[in-house]
XYZ file of C-alpha atoms in Angstrom:
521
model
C -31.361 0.860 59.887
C -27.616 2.616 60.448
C -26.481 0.654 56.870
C -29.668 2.379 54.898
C -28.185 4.364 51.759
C -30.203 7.778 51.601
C -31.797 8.924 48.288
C -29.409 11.640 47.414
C -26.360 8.943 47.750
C -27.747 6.773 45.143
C -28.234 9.706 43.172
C -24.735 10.627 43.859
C -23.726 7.188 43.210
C -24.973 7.392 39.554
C -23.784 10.638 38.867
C -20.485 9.340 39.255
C -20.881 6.522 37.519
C -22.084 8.671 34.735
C -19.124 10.933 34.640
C -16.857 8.091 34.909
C -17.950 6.161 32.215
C -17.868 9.353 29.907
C -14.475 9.862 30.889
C -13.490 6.356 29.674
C -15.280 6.992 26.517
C -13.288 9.910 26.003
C -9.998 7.630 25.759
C -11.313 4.422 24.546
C -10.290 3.529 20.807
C -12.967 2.675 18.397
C -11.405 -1.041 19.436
C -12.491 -0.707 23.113
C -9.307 -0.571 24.129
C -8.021 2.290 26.896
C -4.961 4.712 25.488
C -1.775 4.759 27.422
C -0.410 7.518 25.369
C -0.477 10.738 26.229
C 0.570 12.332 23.021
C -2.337 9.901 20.978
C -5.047 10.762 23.663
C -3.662 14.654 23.010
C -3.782 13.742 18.829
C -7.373 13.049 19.724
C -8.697 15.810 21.433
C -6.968 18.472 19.085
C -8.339 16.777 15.863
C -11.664 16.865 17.240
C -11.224 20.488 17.083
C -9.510 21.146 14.016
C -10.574 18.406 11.741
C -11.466 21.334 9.228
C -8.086 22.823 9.250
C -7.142 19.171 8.770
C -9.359 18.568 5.776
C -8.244 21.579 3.974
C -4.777 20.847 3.724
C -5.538 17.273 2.674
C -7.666 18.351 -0.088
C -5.074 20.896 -1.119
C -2.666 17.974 -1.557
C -4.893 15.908 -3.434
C -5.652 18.819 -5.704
C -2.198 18.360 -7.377
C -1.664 15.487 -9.859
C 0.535 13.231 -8.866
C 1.855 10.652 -11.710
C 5.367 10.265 -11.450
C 6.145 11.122 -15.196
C 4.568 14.462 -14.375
C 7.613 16.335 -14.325
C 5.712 19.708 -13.544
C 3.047 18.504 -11.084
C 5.427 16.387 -9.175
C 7.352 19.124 -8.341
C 4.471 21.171 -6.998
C 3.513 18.500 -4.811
C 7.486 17.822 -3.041
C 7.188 21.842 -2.804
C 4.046 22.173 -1.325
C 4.944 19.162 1.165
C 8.063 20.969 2.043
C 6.394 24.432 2.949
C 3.589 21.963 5.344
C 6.483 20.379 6.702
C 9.146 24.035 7.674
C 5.596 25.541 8.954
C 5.884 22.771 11.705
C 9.429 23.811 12.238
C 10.837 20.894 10.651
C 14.434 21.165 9.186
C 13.521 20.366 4.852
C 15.689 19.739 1.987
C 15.317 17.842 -1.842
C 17.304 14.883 -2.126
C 17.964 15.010 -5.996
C 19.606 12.675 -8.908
C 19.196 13.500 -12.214
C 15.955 12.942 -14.220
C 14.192 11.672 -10.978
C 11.502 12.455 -8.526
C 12.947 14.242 -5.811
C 12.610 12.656 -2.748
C 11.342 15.381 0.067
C 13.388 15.161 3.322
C 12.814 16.294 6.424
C 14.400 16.101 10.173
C 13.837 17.401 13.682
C 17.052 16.639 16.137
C 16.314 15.833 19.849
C 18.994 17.016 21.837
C 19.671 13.563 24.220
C 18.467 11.274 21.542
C 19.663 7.950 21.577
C 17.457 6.811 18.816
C 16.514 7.778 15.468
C 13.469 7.344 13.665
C 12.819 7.790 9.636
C 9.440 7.802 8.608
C 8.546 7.084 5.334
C 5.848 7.454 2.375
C 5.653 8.434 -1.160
C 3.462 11.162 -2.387
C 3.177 10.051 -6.259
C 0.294 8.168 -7.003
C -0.925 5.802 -9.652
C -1.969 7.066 -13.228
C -5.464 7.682 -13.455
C -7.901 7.154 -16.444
C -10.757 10.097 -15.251
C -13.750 8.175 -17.237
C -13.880 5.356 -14.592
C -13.787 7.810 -11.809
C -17.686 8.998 -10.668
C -17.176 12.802 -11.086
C -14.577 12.239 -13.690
C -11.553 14.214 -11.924
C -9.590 12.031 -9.600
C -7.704 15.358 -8.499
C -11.146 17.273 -7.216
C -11.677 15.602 -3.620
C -15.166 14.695 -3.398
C -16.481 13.533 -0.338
C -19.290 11.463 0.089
C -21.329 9.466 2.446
C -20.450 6.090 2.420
C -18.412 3.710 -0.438
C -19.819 4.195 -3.584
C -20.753 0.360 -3.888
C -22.157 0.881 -0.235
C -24.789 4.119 -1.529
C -22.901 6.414 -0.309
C -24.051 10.278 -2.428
C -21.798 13.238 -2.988
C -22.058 15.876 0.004
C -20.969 19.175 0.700
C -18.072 19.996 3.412
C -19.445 20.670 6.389
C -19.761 24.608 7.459
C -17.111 25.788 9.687
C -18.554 24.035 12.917
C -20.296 21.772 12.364
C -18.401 18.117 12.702
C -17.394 15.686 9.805
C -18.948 11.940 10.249
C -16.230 9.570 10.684
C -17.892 7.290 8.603
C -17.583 10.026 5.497
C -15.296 9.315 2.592
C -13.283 11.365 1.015
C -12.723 10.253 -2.770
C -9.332 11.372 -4.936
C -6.080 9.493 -6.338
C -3.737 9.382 -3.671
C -6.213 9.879 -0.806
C -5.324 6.633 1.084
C -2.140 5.276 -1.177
C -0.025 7.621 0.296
C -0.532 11.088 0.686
C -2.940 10.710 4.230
C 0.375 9.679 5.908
C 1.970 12.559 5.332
C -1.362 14.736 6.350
C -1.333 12.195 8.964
C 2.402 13.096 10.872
C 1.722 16.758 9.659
C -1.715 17.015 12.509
C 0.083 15.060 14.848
C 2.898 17.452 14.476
C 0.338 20.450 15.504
C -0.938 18.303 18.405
C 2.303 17.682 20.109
C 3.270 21.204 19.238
C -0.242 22.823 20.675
C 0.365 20.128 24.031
C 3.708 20.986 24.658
C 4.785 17.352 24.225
C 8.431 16.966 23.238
C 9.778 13.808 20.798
C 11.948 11.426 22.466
C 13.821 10.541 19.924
C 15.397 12.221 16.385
C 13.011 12.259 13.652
C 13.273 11.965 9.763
C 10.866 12.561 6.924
C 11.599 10.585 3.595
C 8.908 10.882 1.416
C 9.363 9.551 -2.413
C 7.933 10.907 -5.359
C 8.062 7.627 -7.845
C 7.004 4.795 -5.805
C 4.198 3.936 -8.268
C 6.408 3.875 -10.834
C 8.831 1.017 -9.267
C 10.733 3.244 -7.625
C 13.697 3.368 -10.092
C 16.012 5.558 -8.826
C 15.338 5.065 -5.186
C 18.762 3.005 -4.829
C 21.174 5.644 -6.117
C 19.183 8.304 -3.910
C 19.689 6.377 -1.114
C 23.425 5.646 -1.974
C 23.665 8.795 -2.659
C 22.636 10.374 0.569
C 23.739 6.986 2.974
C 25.110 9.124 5.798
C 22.122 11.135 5.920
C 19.484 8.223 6.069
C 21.082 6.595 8.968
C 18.990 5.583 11.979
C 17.781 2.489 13.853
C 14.089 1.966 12.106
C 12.533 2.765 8.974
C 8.646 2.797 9.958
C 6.693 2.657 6.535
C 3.658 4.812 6.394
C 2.319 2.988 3.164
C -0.620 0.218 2.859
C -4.278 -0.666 4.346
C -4.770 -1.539 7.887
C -6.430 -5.199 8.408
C -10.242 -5.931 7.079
C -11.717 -5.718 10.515
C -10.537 -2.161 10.406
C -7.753 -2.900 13.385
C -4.214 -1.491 13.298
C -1.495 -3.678 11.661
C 2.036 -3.568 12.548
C 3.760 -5.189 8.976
C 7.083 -6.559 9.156
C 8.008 -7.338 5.587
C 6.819 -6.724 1.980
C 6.689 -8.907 -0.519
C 8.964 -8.181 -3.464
C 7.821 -7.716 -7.082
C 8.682 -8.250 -11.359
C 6.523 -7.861 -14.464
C 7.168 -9.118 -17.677
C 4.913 -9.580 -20.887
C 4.581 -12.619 -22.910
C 3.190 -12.094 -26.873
C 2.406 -15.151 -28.633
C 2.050 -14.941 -32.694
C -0.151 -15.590 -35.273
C -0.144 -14.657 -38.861
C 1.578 -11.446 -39.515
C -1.836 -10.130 -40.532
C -5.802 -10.576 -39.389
C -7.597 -12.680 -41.556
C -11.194 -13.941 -42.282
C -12.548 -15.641 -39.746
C -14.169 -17.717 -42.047
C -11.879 -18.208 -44.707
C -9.045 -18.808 -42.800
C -10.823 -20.154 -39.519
C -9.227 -23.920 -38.258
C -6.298 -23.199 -40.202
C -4.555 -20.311 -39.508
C -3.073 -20.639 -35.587
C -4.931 -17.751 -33.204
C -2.555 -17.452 -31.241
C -5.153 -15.709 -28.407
C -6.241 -19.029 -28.009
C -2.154 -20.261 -28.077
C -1.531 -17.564 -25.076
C -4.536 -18.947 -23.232
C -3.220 -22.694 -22.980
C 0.213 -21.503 -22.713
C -0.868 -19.219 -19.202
C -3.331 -22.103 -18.287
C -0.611 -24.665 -17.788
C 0.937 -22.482 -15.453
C -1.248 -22.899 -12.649
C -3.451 -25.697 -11.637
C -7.169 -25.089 -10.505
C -6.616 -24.430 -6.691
C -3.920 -21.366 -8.202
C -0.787 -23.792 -7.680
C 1.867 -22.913 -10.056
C 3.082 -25.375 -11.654
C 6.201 -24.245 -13.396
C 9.441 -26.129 -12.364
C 11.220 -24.815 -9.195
C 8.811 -21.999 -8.600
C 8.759 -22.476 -5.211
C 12.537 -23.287 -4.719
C 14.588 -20.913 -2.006
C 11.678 -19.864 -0.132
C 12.733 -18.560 3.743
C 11.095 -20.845 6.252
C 9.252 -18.629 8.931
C 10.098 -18.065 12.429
C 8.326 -19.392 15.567
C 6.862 -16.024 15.951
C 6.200 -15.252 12.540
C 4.074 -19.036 12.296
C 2.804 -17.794 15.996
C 1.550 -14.308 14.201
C -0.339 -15.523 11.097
C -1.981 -17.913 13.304
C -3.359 -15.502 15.703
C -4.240 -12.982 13.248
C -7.985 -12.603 12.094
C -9.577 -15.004 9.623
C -10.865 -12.554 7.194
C -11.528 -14.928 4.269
C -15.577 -15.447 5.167
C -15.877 -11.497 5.358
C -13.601 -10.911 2.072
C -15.574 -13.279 0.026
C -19.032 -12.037 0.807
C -17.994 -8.094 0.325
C -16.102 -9.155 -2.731
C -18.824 -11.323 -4.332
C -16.521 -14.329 -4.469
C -18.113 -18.151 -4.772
C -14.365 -19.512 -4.299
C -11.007 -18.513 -3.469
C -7.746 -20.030 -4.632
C -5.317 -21.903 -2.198
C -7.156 -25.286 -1.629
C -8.561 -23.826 1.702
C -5.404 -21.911 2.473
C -6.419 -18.549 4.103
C -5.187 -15.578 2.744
C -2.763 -14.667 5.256
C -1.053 -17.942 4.417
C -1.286 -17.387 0.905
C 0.819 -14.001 0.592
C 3.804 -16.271 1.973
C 4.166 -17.768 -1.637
C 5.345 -16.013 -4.232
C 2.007 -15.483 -6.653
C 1.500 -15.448 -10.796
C -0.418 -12.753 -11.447
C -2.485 -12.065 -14.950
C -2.608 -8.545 -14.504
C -3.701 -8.032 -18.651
C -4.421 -9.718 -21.974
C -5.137 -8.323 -24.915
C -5.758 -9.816 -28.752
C -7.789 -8.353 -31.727
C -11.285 -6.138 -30.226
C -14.367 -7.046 -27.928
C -17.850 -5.267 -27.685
C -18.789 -2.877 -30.225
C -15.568 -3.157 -32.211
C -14.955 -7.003 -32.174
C -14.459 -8.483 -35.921
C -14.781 -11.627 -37.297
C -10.840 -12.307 -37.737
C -8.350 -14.278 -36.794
C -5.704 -12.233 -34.254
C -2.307 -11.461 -35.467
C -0.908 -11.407 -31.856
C -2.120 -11.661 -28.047
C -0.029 -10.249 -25.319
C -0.469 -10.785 -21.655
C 1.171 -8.260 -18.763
C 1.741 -10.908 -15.899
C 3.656 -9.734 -12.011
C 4.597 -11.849 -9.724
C 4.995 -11.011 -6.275
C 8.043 -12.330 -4.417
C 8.660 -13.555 -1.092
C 12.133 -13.481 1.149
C 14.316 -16.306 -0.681
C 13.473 -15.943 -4.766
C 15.242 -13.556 -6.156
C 13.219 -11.561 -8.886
C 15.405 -12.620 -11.984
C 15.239 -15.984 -11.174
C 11.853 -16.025 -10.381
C 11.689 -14.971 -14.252
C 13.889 -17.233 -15.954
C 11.886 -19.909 -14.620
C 8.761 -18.278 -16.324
C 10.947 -18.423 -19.738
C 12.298 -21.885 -19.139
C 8.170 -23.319 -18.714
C 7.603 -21.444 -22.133
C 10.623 -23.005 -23.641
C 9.536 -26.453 -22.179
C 5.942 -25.682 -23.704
C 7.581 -25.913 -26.929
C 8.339 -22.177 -27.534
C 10.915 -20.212 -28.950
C 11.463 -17.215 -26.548
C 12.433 -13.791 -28.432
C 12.815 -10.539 -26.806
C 11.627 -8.474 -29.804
C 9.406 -8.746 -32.468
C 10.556 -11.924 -34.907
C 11.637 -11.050 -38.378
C 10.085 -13.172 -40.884
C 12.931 -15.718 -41.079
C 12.378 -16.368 -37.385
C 8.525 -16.825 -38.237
C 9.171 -19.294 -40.780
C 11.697 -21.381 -38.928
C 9.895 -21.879 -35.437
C 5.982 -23.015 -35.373
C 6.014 -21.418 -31.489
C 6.970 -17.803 -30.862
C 7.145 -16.058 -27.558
C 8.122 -12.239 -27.068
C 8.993 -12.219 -23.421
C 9.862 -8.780 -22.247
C 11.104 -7.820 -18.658
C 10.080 -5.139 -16.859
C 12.617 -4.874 -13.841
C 11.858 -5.465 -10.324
C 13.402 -6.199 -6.907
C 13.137 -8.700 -4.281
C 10.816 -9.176 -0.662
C 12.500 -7.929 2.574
C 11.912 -9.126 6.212
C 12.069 -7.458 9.829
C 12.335 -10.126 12.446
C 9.311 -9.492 14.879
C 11.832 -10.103 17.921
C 14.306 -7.584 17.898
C 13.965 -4.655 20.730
C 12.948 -1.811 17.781
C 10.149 -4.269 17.276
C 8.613 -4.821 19.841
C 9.288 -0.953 21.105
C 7.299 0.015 17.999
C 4.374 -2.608 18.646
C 4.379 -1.173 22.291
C 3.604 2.066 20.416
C 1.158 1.270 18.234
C -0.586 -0.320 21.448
C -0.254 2.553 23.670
C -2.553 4.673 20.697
C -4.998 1.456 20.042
C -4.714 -1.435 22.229
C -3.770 -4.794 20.853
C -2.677 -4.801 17.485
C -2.305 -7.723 14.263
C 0.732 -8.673 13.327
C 1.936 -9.355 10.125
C 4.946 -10.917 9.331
C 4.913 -9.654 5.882
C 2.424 -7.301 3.548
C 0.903 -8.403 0.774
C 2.297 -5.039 -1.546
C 5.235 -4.573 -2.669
C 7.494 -1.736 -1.056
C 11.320 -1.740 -2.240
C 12.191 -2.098 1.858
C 15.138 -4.564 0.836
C 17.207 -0.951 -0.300
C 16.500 0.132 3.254
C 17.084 -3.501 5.239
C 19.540 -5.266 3.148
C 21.206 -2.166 1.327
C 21.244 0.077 4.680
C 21.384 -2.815 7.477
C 18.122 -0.940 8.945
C 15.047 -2.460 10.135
C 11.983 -2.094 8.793
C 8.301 -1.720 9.942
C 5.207 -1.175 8.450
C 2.607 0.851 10.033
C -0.639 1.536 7.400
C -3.416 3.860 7.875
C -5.526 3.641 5.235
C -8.365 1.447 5.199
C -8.613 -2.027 3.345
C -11.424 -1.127 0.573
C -9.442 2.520 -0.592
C -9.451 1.030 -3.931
C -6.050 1.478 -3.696
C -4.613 2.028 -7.512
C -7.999 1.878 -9.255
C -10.827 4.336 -9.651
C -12.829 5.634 -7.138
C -9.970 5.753 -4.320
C -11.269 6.914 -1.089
C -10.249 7.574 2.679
C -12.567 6.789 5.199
C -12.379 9.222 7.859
C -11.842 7.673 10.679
C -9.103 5.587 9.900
C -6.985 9.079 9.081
C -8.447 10.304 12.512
C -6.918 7.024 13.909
C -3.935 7.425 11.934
C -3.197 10.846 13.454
C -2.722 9.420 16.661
C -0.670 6.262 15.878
C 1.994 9.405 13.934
C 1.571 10.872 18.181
C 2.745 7.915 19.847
C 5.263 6.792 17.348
C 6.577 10.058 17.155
C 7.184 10.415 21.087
C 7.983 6.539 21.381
C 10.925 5.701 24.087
């Protein structure tokens, strides 16, 4: 029996099997997929044993409000980001215009470089109304268990030691809409640093301080400082990775404009009953007037709404329909019967620009509704923009369907002449905006970046273009500089509402897609 196998062989035999397998597991992302990159597997293993150090400085930088009219508290967060940044050796500065944010920059030159990087995020955050928060203070990091609407309980931080569960979250404004990308590059940072991996290319740090507020001044700062900001990609560090939880590389953002529309009534309440079916409420006026804007499948209807839109490219068309179809999942987790679109999926959807009811208001509800007529009713309305319709437009269109409605459009409040002379009154007031930008998926940065992204998690989405609104267009069209988005945070962060939360794992995972774009060839 020469061919036998003796016992201690097979023994052998599993053994190695054993420690094989748990040296796979040891670079396998949560996807299944085997890293390529040295400086993500290196992210990895030094997080694992500094995720405390991690968590500190993150809740230090949620501890700071962050509304961009915060003169005071804006300022302590750009300084604090600046001392986390020149602790990692990084070269800082404010770039400053008057009565702005200041935008906090940072750089580290590779001698050799023949590419240069700018990473981007803003560390202002939305503003916060602390009663809808659980806990009440949306700048004291609380972490709990799970999602709130999952169960999840408040917990104490682990003790020094003992390990933080990657399905944790950590609840505070700003936690995943935007300040874990800068926490994010800032561990990676260490990890290259403590590995003795060197970047390949030069690397910049822009990271705004009033992109919540529309970004106003972002334009003139980056007019301003044009020479400075030059480089061959802007890779934005802002927005949720897919449902399914896998990286997405984004290559456009929809653009975005608000305006509000207030209809009138009489130029006081009045008696329900004694002026009831005579006296026009104009909440009711506002409702028909929104309502023949849009049919039932979320169509809207108004004249040339759709006119100008850029046609996508073979890839793009090739992306959205490889990409996952999330619309099953969404609907169940978001209690939805129905979703707009006439059995368009989503990703389709956020191709066409949207009309958005973001607010109405007329007269009191619940405790303090009365039995009166409404004087007024105003409705906030945005509309999101895609590559093609240019934001003004896109509102004059709006006016022109109110006008066709049989309205006269007014941009402040009528005097009583005007009142008596028109039956229709609309107060249509614009609230700025800018227009979508677009990456094209083929160009070499592109796919060098996607080859990136891989390298730390396998095979990647692709999106042609975000659903959120980032003012890219001042980098791409403005600047002549591509743009790509690579998000971190996960999909259900309640990004700009109450209750905003990180889950752990996906700034674990983030840490190492900052390592491998940050060494990227």
């Amino acid at each position: 029996m020469k061919n036998a196998v003796k016992p201690e062989r097979i023994g052998d035999s599993k053994l190695k099997a054993k420690l094989i397998l748990f040296c796979l597991s040891l670079i396998l992302t949560p996807q299944g997929f085997a890293q390529t990159s040295p400086a993500a597997a290196a992210a990895k293993n030094y997080r694992q044993t500094h995720e405390h150090e991690i968590m500190a400085e993150y809740v230090n930088l949620l501890s700071i409000s962050n509304v961009a009219s915060d003169t005071a508290n804006i300022g302590r967060n750009a300084n604090l980001i600046v001392q986390m940044l020149e602790r990692r050796g990084v070269k800082t500065r404010l770039l400053e215009i008057p009565e702005a944010p200041p935008v906090v920059y940072g750089e580290i030159l590779t001698p050799g470089a023949t590419r240069t990087l700018i990473f981007y995020a803003h560390y202002d955050g939305q503003p916060v109304e602390p009663a809808k928060w659980v806990g009440g203070d949306p700048f004291k990091p609380m972490l709990r268990s799970a999602a709130i609407d999952a169960g999840g309980k408040d917990i104490p931080f682990p003790a020094k030691g003992e390990k933080f569960d990657p399905e944790w979250r950590l609840y505070a404004r700003s936690t995943g809409d935007d300040k874990a990308p800068v926490i994010a590059i800032c561990a990676a940072l260490d990890a290259l640093k403590a590995n003795n991996i060197a970047l390949n290319a030069n690397i910049k740090f822009f990271f705004e301080g009033e992109e919540e507020a529309g970004s106003p001044h972002l334009e003139k700062i980056v007019e301003k400082y044009r020479d400075l900001l030059k480089a061959d990609a802007w890779l934005i560090c802002d927005g949720p990775v897919d449902q399914t939880r896998r990286q997405q590389i984004y290559f456009g953002a929809r653009g975005v404009t608000g305006f509000e529309v207030t209809v009138y009534g009489p130029k006081r309440e009045l008696h329900s009953g004694h002026y009831g079916n005579w006296a026009p409420n104009p909440a009711l006026m506002l409702s028909k007037l929104l309502a023949s804007m849009k049919d039932d499948d979320g169509r809207v209807l108004i004249k040339g709404y759709y006119d100008g839109i850029e046609p996508l490219s073979e890839t793009e068309k090739r992306a959205f329909a490889e990409a996952p179809d999330n619309d099953a999942l969404l609907k169940r987790e978001l209690g939805l019967g129905w979703s707009e679109g006439g059995g368009k999926k989503l990703a389709e959807l956020i191709n066409l620009p949207s009309l958005n009811i973001r607010g109405f208001v007329s007269s009191s509800v619940g405790a303090t509704a009365r039995n009166v007529v409404p004087s007024t009713a105003t409705a906030s309305l945005d509309i999101r923009l895609v590559k093609g319709v240019d934001h003004v437009a896109a509102v004059d269109r709006v006016i022109a369907h109110i006008r066709a409605q049989g309205y006269h459009v007014v941009e402040s409040d009528p005097d009583d002449a005007t009142r008596l002379k028109y039956p229709k009154i609309a107060k249509v007031v614009r609230q700025g905006g800018y227009n979508a930008s677009k990456t094209s998926m083929d160009l070499p940065i592109s796919k060098a970046i996607i080859a990136a992204v891989e390298s730390a998690h396998g095979k990647v989405i692709l999106m042609p273009t975000l659903g959120g609104s980032v003012p890219l267009y001042i980098f791409t069209d403005n600047l002549k500089t591509p743009c790509i988005g690579i998000p971190i945070a996960n999909h259900d962060n309640n990004q700009h509402s109450a209750n905003e939360n990180m889950r752990l794992q996906n700034l674990w995972d983030g840490i190492e897609t900052m390592a491998a774009l940050l060494t990227m060839k």
